[in-house]
Amino acid sequence: MPADPDREALVREHLPGVWRYLRFLGCDRALADDLTQETFMVFLRKPFNFLGHEPTAEYLRGIARFIWLEAVRQNAKLPEAQIEAEDSVFTEYAGASQGDAYLDALRECEKTLAGKSREAVRLAYADKLTQSQIAERLDMKENGVKTLLQRARQHLRECVERRVK
Amino acid sequence: MNDPREKYLEAALDELYLGGPDDELADKVIASNRPPDLRLVKDTPARRRRWLWLQAACAVIALGLIALVLAPRENELPGVIAHGEFERVGDEIELNAGWYVLDTGAPAVTSDGTRIEQVAGRVLVKVGEIPDENELHAQREWLRQNGVEETDMNWIKTGGLAVCLLFGSAVIDGQPVFAQEKERKRVAELERELEKAREDLERAEREARGGEEDGFSAERAERDLTRLRKELKDVDRKIEFNNERLEHEENEEKIEELERQQKELEAHAEHLEREIAGIELTMEIHGMEREIREHEEALEELRSELRREPENGELRQEVREHEEALEELRGELEGLHEELEELWGEEETEKDPIDGLEQMIDRLEEELEGLREAPEENADRIRSKERTLKSLRTAVEALHEAEREEMRAELANVRKELDVSLVELKRLLDERKNAARGGESDRAEELKDEINELEDHIRGLREDLENLEREVRETEEEEED
């Protein structure tokens, strides 16, 4: 039986993983902040037996999922099968490091992108520009940007999967 | 986007560029679950005005802590100060009428289907509607006795209760609610006002210097220069003419009048020379900024070429030369800015923007007085100067107000922190007394160190308080003047 860490330590350990999970489910940053907070408020109120970090992460994701479903229930009907598929991808990708290893690998892989692809990815994700704005900035056609971004994402996915495995 | 793998990558890319959860989020969760700790007060960091929101939040916490320690309990319910009718239902309390203060550890309270539980902080509750000013006034004494401040209350109506979260958090009908947001919003609002005042000030300064509202116009600057140079030439001619008259004049009264005119003309000429120099410098600055931009663009291109051909020595040399030229230009630009600041007395303005603006107002008023001697001839200039004067006065007023508000908030915080520290000091002294009586000499010694530390902190607070009070007093006196 693992040693039982205190609840505060568990909050610090698992907060980034829960936040990432909520972002992955589709929450914007502010909503992810709010729902993460709610998740841990519920967690801190309930009796809890520590059985290890992975079961704790799963338990917390269960609370977060429930809160998220409550929050989006009015606006969207989500098929259960889709949620299950998403959950299994999250568990696989985030792994025991709760997403840290994936993020580190992504950081390295981003450096391997060629000039224009890298710039397009930065403009899309760091500067949040639309494809037409990126096209204007890079002096390209919109369709060209779309293809460029698709290829860049594919490269990143393959690269990250290789590194994480 | 249906592929969850793609979705995961998207979220990770966003986190890669824009960062993960706020570092403070975990602290926030933990703090809202932890009962308040009096000793934290000693660790309050140095006060700075830009941490106003933090101070405001601390002040509210401090206020609650005073109340926790000092407030008389009107009943035996832990964590509840009741001022009305209620019933115990098992571990819970059913509120029928009246006012209540719920502190950390209070049992769940219900009324007409509404439920407040998990109080971690302090909540003021009234059965019924949100109180109006008269109702609040009627409860003033009870609120004061229980350490509740009447200002800035944000009430919410939920079911049969009106609830005001004073600090911390509570779960109301299953939803966690936090008080901190209120303070942040208030301070954010203040900061926005201050920012607006700063923008007004910058705009007014630009206008006062004859600059364009939305940027520099070379054409306008040239026109102004021609006009000012012509005006200066006229003034110089008048000075020369007056000098000749002075040489031949024998009537003392006339001599006196001519000398007075001469002084005015010389001051005017000096002012015109300064304005001309200012415009010339501004033009030079804009030219140089353009040159720097061109160099930067060229350098950027060269650097990307160099990334493609990292072995190209010629390119590398060219990049180095451009970098050096750029560095030199930036140095020159800085020099020009300094010269311009000196010309307009901006160093002083930076130290205290209000003083700088007030000086500008004085200058403009003097100018206007002169212009109004020939109102028809100077109609356009009078209108323009009056507009500038109005903008400057608005900016000064806004800055004064923001400064006063900031100072008042800071003063209130220091007072509250001092109160809390004194309560804590009393508690430590009592504890030390008991430890000494109980023969726990080690504990007594430990407490002695804590007491000394706290006394130092209190001394610092008293000094801060004294300085702030003096500052507030001086500001009020200045306003009266």
XYZ file of C-alpha atoms in Angstrom:
646
model
C 0.000 0.000 0.000
C 1.548 3.385 -0.962
C 2.086 6.050 1.700
C -0.936 8.288 2.067
C -0.014 11.848 0.947
C -1.980 14.751 2.371
C -4.774 16.297 0.358
C -2.887 19.532 -0.355
C -0.028 17.595 -1.884
C -2.528 15.701 -4.008
C -4.065 18.966 -5.214
C -0.665 20.234 -6.344
C 0.295 16.940 -7.933
C -2.903 16.386 -9.879
C -4.103 19.885 -10.709
C -2.230 20.206 -14.038
C -3.545 16.812 -15.184
C -7.152 17.720 -14.400
C -6.772 21.092 -16.101
C -5.324 19.436 -19.212
C -8.140 16.929 -19.241
C -10.733 19.718 -19.150
C -8.940 21.588 -21.931
C -8.866 18.354 -23.931
C -12.600 17.964 -23.426
C -13.020 21.367 -25.039
C -13.161 23.916 -22.199
C -11.569 27.280 -22.922
C -8.832 28.353 -20.517
C -11.091 30.314 -18.166
C -13.682 27.547 -17.982
C -10.921 24.987 -17.409
C -9.693 27.110 -14.472
C -13.175 27.297 -12.969
C -14.024 23.637 -13.423
C -10.614 22.519 -12.122
C -11.298 24.536 -9.020
C -14.740 22.997 -8.650
C -13.334 19.509 -9.171
C -10.901 19.922 -6.314
C -13.479 21.562 -4.056
C -15.601 18.431 -4.475
C -12.529 16.225 -4.004
C -11.586 17.997 -0.773
C -15.104 17.705 0.620
C -15.460 13.969 0.054
C -13.959 11.110 2.051
C -11.086 9.585 0.090
C -8.763 6.584 0.341
C -5.455 6.979 -1.446
C -4.691 3.938 -3.605
C -1.880 5.406 -5.688
C -1.497 8.323 -8.123
C -2.964 6.694 -11.204
C -6.229 5.668 -9.523
C -6.368 9.165 -7.976
C -5.935 10.772 -11.414
C -8.723 8.587 -12.763
C -10.977 9.409 -9.835
C -10.352 13.135 -10.302
C -11.042 12.881 -14.027
C -14.343 11.224 -13.117
C -15.315 14.211 -10.959
C -14.097 16.671 -13.608
C -16.025 14.857 -16.339
C -19.194 14.940 -14.265
C -18.817 18.673 -13.564
C -18.011 19.373 -17.205
C -21.053 17.416 -18.397
C -23.195 19.394 -15.961
C -21.743 22.620 -17.349
C -22.264 21.776 -21.032
C -25.404 19.679 -20.729
C -27.685 22.514 -21.780
C -25.733 23.313 -24.914
C -24.703 19.964 -26.281
C -25.712 16.367 -26.325
C -22.641 14.204 -26.228
C -22.718 10.551 -27.212
C -21.362 8.331 -24.472
C -19.276 6.325 -26.942
C -17.449 9.486 -28.006
C -16.674 10.413 -24.416
C -15.342 6.934 -23.747
C -13.125 7.046 -26.849
C -11.799 10.430 -25.820
C -11.114 9.242 -22.308
C -9.094 6.302 -23.480
C -6.970 8.532 -25.763
C -6.390 10.951 -22.914
C -5.341 8.145 -20.569
C -2.984 6.760 -23.211
C -1.419 10.090 -24.164
C -1.251 11.709 -20.762
C 0.095 8.545 -19.127
C 1.590 8.421 -15.682
C 3.199 11.855 -16.084
C -0.288 13.329 -16.591
C 0.718 14.906 -19.862
C 4.144 16.299 -18.915
C 6.031 13.765 -21.040
C 3.822 14.478 -24.057
C 4.346 18.203 -23.669
C 8.128 17.822 -23.365
C 8.197 15.681 -26.488
C 6.053 18.201 -28.334
C 8.433 20.984 -27.353
C 11.323 19.071 -28.909
C 9.352 18.054 -32.001
C 8.253 21.623 -32.652
C 11.898 22.531 -33.140
C 12.158 20.003 -35.958
C 9.470 21.712 -38.055
C 10.788 23.377 -41.210
C 10.746 27.212 -41.498
C 7.322 28.026 -42.930
C 5.499 25.163 -41.199
C 6.866 26.234 -37.869
C 5.892 29.820 -38.490
C 2.377 28.782 -39.535
C 1.976 26.643 -36.413
C 3.157 29.498 -34.220
C 0.824 31.964 -35.888
C -2.087 29.549 -35.497
C -1.519 28.470 -31.893
C 0.543 31.178 -30.243
C -0.975 34.198 -31.986
C -4.365 32.562 -32.612
C -4.582 33.893 -36.183
C -7.185 32.488 -38.583
C -6.096 30.613 -41.682
C -6.857 33.590 -43.895
C -4.766 35.879 -41.667
C -1.918 33.378 -41.752
C -2.223 33.164 -45.539
C -1.911 36.930 -45.772
C 1.031 36.985 -43.397
C 2.918 34.220 -45.202
C 1.910 35.359 -48.656
C 0.184 32.061 -49.406
C -3.240 30.878 -50.462
C -5.679 29.881 -47.712
C -5.825 26.319 -48.967
C -2.068 26.169 -48.931
C -2.059 27.191 -45.263
C -4.645 24.531 -44.482
C -2.483 21.833 -46.076
C 0.667 23.203 -44.469
C -0.922 23.093 -41.001
C -2.318 19.603 -41.566
C 1.113 18.347 -42.570
C 2.757 20.096 -39.654
C 0.303 18.536 -37.188
C 0.810 15.113 -38.697
C 4.572 15.503 -38.413
C 4.210 16.603 -34.799
C 1.916 13.719 -33.900
C 4.219 11.135 -35.417
C 7.277 12.712 -33.854
C 5.679 12.934 -30.390
C 4.356 9.365 -30.552
C 7.826 8.101 -31.473
C 9.409 9.970 -28.606
C 6.812 9.091 -25.995
C 6.894 5.415 -26.899
C -12.624 17.788 -35.064
C -13.572 14.203 -34.251
C -10.235 12.467 -33.890
C -9.373 12.565 -30.177
C -5.660 12.246 -30.969
C -5.837 15.391 -33.053
C -7.823 17.028 -30.272
C -5.169 16.115 -27.722
C -2.442 17.568 -29.953
C -4.405 20.799 -30.376
C -4.770 21.195 -26.602
C -1.076 20.397 -26.081
C -0.011 22.939 -28.733
C -2.100 25.575 -27.029
C -0.449 24.758 -23.711
C 3.002 24.747 -25.338
C 2.624 28.321 -26.579
C 0.281 29.855 -24.035
C 1.199 27.952 -20.884
C -0.647 25.607 -18.573
C -2.835 26.320 -15.579
C -2.080 29.382 -13.524
C 0.423 28.639 -10.731
C -1.919 30.292 -8.291
C -4.786 27.944 -9.059
C -3.601 25.233 -6.657
C -2.999 27.845 -3.926
C -6.478 29.190 -4.476
C -8.057 25.749 -4.109
C -6.014 24.981 -1.013
C -6.619 28.378 0.568
C -10.359 28.124 0.113
C -10.335 24.807 1.928
C -8.097 25.857 4.795
C -9.318 27.661 7.929
C -7.744 31.121 8.263
C -4.421 31.300 10.109
C -3.730 34.371 12.203
C 0.034 34.035 11.992
C -0.044 34.542 8.255
C -0.453 38.233 8.904
C 3.206 38.525 9.851
C 4.267 37.260 6.480
C 2.474 39.982 4.568
C 4.957 41.144 1.891
C 6.090 44.741 1.544
C 3.236 46.881 0.460
C 3.385 48.277 -3.024
C 0.710 50.152 -4.792
C 0.667 47.865 -7.768
C -0.331 44.996 -5.465
C -3.430 46.883 -4.539
C -5.758 43.972 -5.320
C -3.777 41.684 -3.100
C -3.864 44.194 -0.307
C -7.584 44.686 -0.715
C -8.131 40.946 -0.444
C -5.861 40.784 2.606
C -7.737 43.633 4.200
C -11.007 41.822 3.904
C -9.424 38.684 5.332
C -7.891 40.708 8.142
C -11.250 42.243 8.945
C -12.770 38.811 9.183
C -9.956 37.632 11.423
C -10.471 40.505 13.831
C -14.089 39.582 13.995
C -13.231 35.929 14.545
C -11.191 36.801 17.578
C -13.130 39.705 18.988
C -16.734 39.170 18.042
C -19.021 38.338 20.912
C -20.994 35.171 20.451
C -24.687 35.647 21.027
C -25.366 31.932 21.246
C -23.586 28.645 21.512
C -23.601 27.721 17.862
C -20.016 27.312 16.701
C -19.212 29.612 13.772
C -22.576 31.358 13.823
C -23.419 34.774 15.202
C -27.182 34.894 15.225
C -29.396 37.935 15.416
C -32.818 36.429 14.799
C -35.029 33.373 15.097
C -33.754 29.965 14.133
C -34.278 26.284 14.875
C -31.823 23.436 15.118
C -32.723 20.535 12.852
C -30.231 17.753 13.564
C -26.800 19.145 12.669
C -28.283 21.917 10.614
C -29.948 25.210 11.353
C -33.171 26.400 9.849
C -33.220 30.205 9.705
C -36.638 31.781 10.214
C -35.861 35.477 10.459
C -33.101 37.956 11.178
C -29.422 38.410 10.405
C -26.541 35.974 10.775
C -22.786 35.974 10.404
C -21.428 32.562 9.406
C -17.756 31.855 9.953
C -15.493 28.948 9.033
C -16.834 25.797 10.639
C -20.429 26.985 10.758
C -22.981 24.222 10.338
C -25.104 24.124 7.194
C -27.946 26.641 7.313
C -31.161 26.435 5.339
C -34.123 28.654 4.715
C -37.003 28.228 2.335
C -35.157 25.590 0.288
C -31.850 27.507 0.091
C -28.794 25.933 1.665
C -25.473 27.477 2.663
C -22.707 25.127 3.744
C -18.933 24.632 3.722
C -18.220 28.200 4.811
C -14.495 28.808 4.597
C -14.273 32.468 5.477
C -17.138 34.728 6.495
C -20.648 35.194 5.176
C -23.328 37.666 6.154
C -26.852 36.314 5.740
C -30.235 37.989 6.026
C -33.493 36.109 5.855
C -35.685 37.733 3.201
C -34.843 40.334 0.577
C -31.536 42.142 -0.021
C -31.454 44.879 2.627
C -31.882 48.485 1.586
C -29.930 51.368 3.089
C -32.419 51.891 5.920
C -32.287 48.256 6.969
C -28.522 48.305 6.866
C -28.483 51.488 8.886
C -30.740 49.880 11.508
C -28.254 47.010 11.882
C -25.200 49.226 11.879
C -24.405 48.752 15.555
C -24.766 44.965 15.430
C -22.661 44.790 12.273
C -20.007 47.011 13.786
C -19.881 44.931 16.984
C -19.289 41.864 14.871
C -16.573 43.445 12.771
C -18.588 43.731 9.571
C -17.923 46.767 7.431
C -20.924 48.175 5.607
C -19.088 49.470 2.576
C -18.735 47.619 -0.725
C -21.245 44.922 0.096
C -22.172 42.704 -2.815
C -25.422 40.982 -1.989
C -26.917 38.096 -3.878
C -30.467 36.872 -3.513
C -30.885 33.140 -3.446
C -34.227 31.564 -2.533
C -35.362 32.941 0.796
C -31.996 34.409 1.734
C -29.936 37.480 0.929
C -26.236 36.548 1.100
C -23.118 38.688 1.199
C -19.809 36.831 1.013
C -17.388 38.935 3.056
C -14.337 36.823 2.359
C -13.326 33.278 1.529
C -15.830 30.897 0.013
C -19.028 29.013 0.697
C -21.159 26.497 -1.111
C -24.568 27.957 -1.846
C -27.139 25.520 -3.181
C -24.356 23.199 -4.264
C -22.353 25.886 -6.077
C -19.031 27.096 -4.668
C -18.963 30.903 -4.505
C -15.825 32.950 -3.886
C -15.514 36.414 -2.416
C -12.089 37.189 -3.799
C -13.473 37.950 -7.234
C -15.306 40.928 -5.858
C -12.095 42.506 -4.603
C -10.266 41.705 -7.800
C -13.007 43.245 -9.865
C -13.029 46.385 -7.777
C -9.269 46.784 -8.032
C -9.290 45.912 -11.725
C -11.858 48.647 -12.185
C -9.614 51.064 -10.330
C -6.662 50.065 -12.458
C -8.714 50.587 -15.594
C -9.631 54.075 -14.408
C -6.003 54.825 -13.709
C -4.992 53.506 -17.106
C -7.611 55.708 -18.727
C -6.314 58.707 -16.818
C -2.801 57.908 -18.048
C -4.020 57.689 -21.619
C -5.814 61.031 -21.244
C -2.615 62.480 -19.891
C -0.544 61.216 -22.802
C -3.065 62.511 -25.312
C -3.200 65.890 -23.611
C 0.576 66.093 -23.577
C 0.711 65.297 -27.265
C -1.842 67.974 -27.991
C -0.075 70.479 -25.812
C 3.095 69.938 -27.821
C 1.349 70.474 -31.099
C 1.555 66.780 -32.018
C -1.153 64.997 -33.940
C -3.824 63.140 -31.993
C -3.211 59.924 -33.852
C 0.460 60.113 -34.589
C 3.098 62.338 -36.019
C 2.477 64.301 -39.201
C 5.563 65.629 -40.959
C 3.451 67.981 -43.041
C 1.814 69.506 -40.016
C 5.181 69.801 -38.253
C 6.630 71.664 -41.280
C 3.675 74.038 -41.296
C 4.040 74.695 -37.573
C 7.747 75.287 -37.970
C 7.222 77.853 -40.744
C 4.593 79.637 -38.665
C 6.699 79.651 -35.499
C 9.858 80.788 -37.299
C 7.934 83.674 -38.844
C 6.488 84.569 -35.438
C 9.945 84.460 -33.905
C 11.300 86.697 -36.642
C 8.522 89.233 -35.927
C 9.237 89.131 -32.214
C 12.979 89.600 -32.828
C 12.211 92.578 -35.054
C 10.016 94.101 -32.348
C 12.768 93.584 -29.776
C 15.263 95.326 -32.055
C 12.842 98.183 -32.681
C 12.176 98.552 -28.948
C 15.890 98.612 -28.278
C 16.307 101.515 -30.699
C 13.417 103.383 -29.086
C 14.893 102.768 -25.644
C 18.181 104.288 -26.732
C 16.486 107.540 -27.751
C 13.669 107.748 -25.223
C 14.010 110.236 -22.378
C 10.599 110.078 -20.727
C 10.964 107.823 -17.692
C 7.433 106.479 -17.771
C 7.802 105.507 -21.393
C 11.165 103.911 -20.690
C 9.574 101.828 -17.964
C 6.753 100.755 -20.256
C 9.199 99.887 -23.036
C 11.335 97.844 -20.657
C 8.287 95.893 -19.491
C 7.316 95.211 -23.105
C 10.870 94.189 -23.830
C 10.846 91.612 -21.047
C 7.593 90.118 -22.299
C 8.908 89.984 -25.851
C 12.079 88.266 -24.730
C 10.111 85.661 -22.748
C 7.888 85.090 -25.748
C 10.905 84.708 -28.022
C 12.383 82.192 -25.608
C 9.180 80.207 -25.581
C 9.024 80.218 -29.386
C 12.622 79.069 -29.620
C 11.800 76.162 -27.306
C 8.766 75.206 -29.353
C 10.804 75.307 -32.556
C 13.555 73.204 -31.027
C 10.933 70.732 -29.799
C 9.407 70.305 -33.247
C 12.819 69.993 -34.890
C 13.804 67.327 -32.398
C 10.524 65.470 -32.842
C 11.032 65.479 -36.616
C 14.554 64.188 -36.169
C 13.295 61.465 -33.821
C 10.679 60.328 -36.308
C 13.236 60.258 -39.117
C 15.531 58.186 -36.978
C 12.767 55.820 -35.925
C 11.976 55.245 -39.597
C 15.633 54.554 -40.299
C 15.754 52.093 -37.394
C 12.667 50.286 -38.677
C 14.252 49.960 -42.121
C 17.457 48.608 -40.599
C 15.481 46.137 -38.487
C 13.615 44.826 -41.496
C 16.813 44.465 -43.500
C 18.472 42.744 -40.565
C 15.572 40.326 -40.190
C 15.872 39.373 -43.858
C 19.616 38.931 -43.566
C 19.207 36.760 -40.491
C 16.735 34.451 -42.213
C 19.141 34.184 -45.159
C 21.888 33.360 -42.722
C 19.732 30.647 -41.153
C 19.450 29.105 -44.610
C 23.197 29.500 -45.299
C 24.859 29.354 -41.896
C 28.327 28.943 -43.433
C 28.162 32.143 -45.491
C 30.858 34.384 -43.968
C 29.963 37.467 -46.005
C 26.378 37.294 -44.831
C 27.512 36.892 -41.260
C 29.687 40.008 -41.606
C 26.811 41.950 -43.123
C 24.528 40.942 -40.245
C 27.156 42.084 -37.760
C 27.541 45.460 -39.496
C 23.792 45.999 -39.516
C 23.575 45.071 -35.849
C 26.286 47.597 -34.994
C 24.645 50.321 -37.071
C 21.337 49.582 -35.403
C 22.886 49.748 -31.976
C 24.434 53.125 -32.810
C 21.141 54.485 -34.139
C 19.310 53.331 -31.047
C 21.873 55.106 -28.874
C 21.424 58.300 -30.883
C 17.657 57.979 -30.633
C 17.866 57.622 -26.899
C 19.987 60.776 -26.780
C 17.413 62.682 -28.817
C 14.624 61.519 -26.529
C 16.582 62.675 -23.515
C 17.160 66.039 -25.162
C 13.455 66.372 -25.865
C 12.527 65.382 -22.342
C 14.931 67.945 -20.997
C 13.434 70.573 -23.255
C 9.950 69.947 -21.957
C 10.996 69.328 -18.372
C 9.835 65.748 -18.666
C 12.179 64.356 -16.084
C 10.105 66.080 -13.516
C 6.916 64.912 -15.170
C 8.044 61.318 -14.872
C 8.623 61.697 -11.188
C 5.186 63.157 -10.657
C 2.925 63.359 -13.690
C 0.510 65.644 -11.885
C 3.183 68.270 -11.174
C 4.325 68.138 -14.785
C 0.792 68.580 -16.046
C 0.072 71.417 -13.687
C 3.141 73.230 -14.964
C 1.890 72.764 -18.491
C -1.497 74.154 -17.461
C 0.180 77.225 -15.973
C 2.173 77.779 -19.161
C -0.911 77.414 -21.316
C -2.899 79.800 -19.132
C -0.183 82.406 -19.481
C -0.122 81.958 -23.231
C -3.881 82.211 -23.418
C -3.825 85.433 -21.470
C -1.440 86.890 -24.024
C -3.467 85.628 -26.962
C -6.703 87.046 -25.570
C -5.292 90.542 -25.887
C -5.983 90.240 -29.609
C -8.930 87.805 -29.599
C -10.003 88.200 -33.217
C -6.557 87.820 -34.651
C -5.830 84.757 -32.447
C -9.279 83.154 -32.503
C -8.082 79.792 -33.888
C -5.141 79.507 -31.569
C -7.253 80.466 -28.564
C -9.771 77.736 -29.387
C -7.036 75.140 -29.818
C -5.266 76.120 -26.599
C -8.546 76.099 -24.694
C -9.259 72.570 -25.903
C -5.827 71.438 -24.785
C -6.270 73.156 -21.452
C -9.576 71.352 -20.914
C -8.014 67.954 -21.689
C -5.124 68.653 -19.339
C -7.454 69.659 -16.515
C -9.547 66.516 -16.992
C -6.439 64.370 -16.917
C -5.143 66.088 -13.767
C -8.485 65.610 -12.024
C -8.626 61.938 -12.995
C -5.073 61.370 -11.746
C -5.827 63.136 -8.478
C -8.907 61.020 -7.934
C -7.098 57.765 -8.714
C -4.268 58.749 -6.375
C -6.674 59.629 -3.562
C -8.564 56.360 -3.975
C -5.330 54.364 -3.943
C -4.092 56.137 -0.858
C -7.353 55.654 1.030
C -7.363 51.931 0.238
C -3.754 51.602 1.346
C -4.403 53.463 4.580
C -7.407 51.269 5.405
C -5.327 48.167 4.762
C -2.499 49.235 7.021
C -4.923 50.097 9.811
C -6.629 46.739 9.554
C -3.347 44.881 9.414
C -2.191 46.739 12.496
C -5.392 45.794 14.326
C -4.951 42.144 13.480
C -1.297 42.182 14.478
C -2.176 43.735 17.841
C -4.776 41.043 18.495
C -2.204 38.405 17.612
C 0.344 40.063 19.901
C -2.104 39.940 22.777
C -2.752 36.263 22.100
C 0.981 35.504 22.079
C 1.543 37.439 25.300
C -1.255 35.485 27.018
C 0.145 32.232 25.734
C 3.597 33.129 26.980
C 2.181 34.039 30.391
C 0.446 30.659 30.607
C 3.555 28.840 29.426
C 5.642 30.588 32.079
C 3.086 29.758 34.783
C 2.957 26.155 33.643
C 6.734 25.875 33.819
C 7.096 25.355 30.033
C 10.253 27.428 29.769
C 11.204 26.250 26.235
C 7.814 27.208 24.851
C 7.973 30.537 26.686
C 11.359 31.225 25.101
C 10.046 30.329 21.660
C 7.124 32.643 22.147
C 9.447 35.423 23.205
C 11.149 35.295 19.787
C 7.805 35.294 18.019
C 6.678 38.253 20.119
C 9.844 40.206 19.297
C 9.372 39.535 15.620
C 5.764 40.618 15.738
C 6.647 43.757 17.670
C 9.120 44.691 14.926
C 6.420 44.153 12.365
C 4.014 46.339 14.358
C 6.623 49.088 14.623
C 7.003 49.001 10.833
C 3.261 49.164 10.397
C 2.996 52.145 12.720
C 5.636 53.983 10.712
C 3.815 53.164 7.491
C 0.580 54.350 9.018
C 2.119 57.601 10.169
C 3.617 58.277 6.734
C 0.403 57.450 4.950
C -1.693 59.570 7.267
C 0.662 62.464 6.696
C 0.463 61.937 2.953
C -3.340 61.864 3.047
C -3.416 64.984 5.225
C -1.110 66.854 2.866
C -3.164 65.848 -0.149
C -6.337 67.054 1.537
C -4.714 70.345 2.468
C -3.467 70.801 -1.090
C -6.967 70.150 -2.379
C -8.420 72.716 0.001
C -5.857 75.261 -1.197
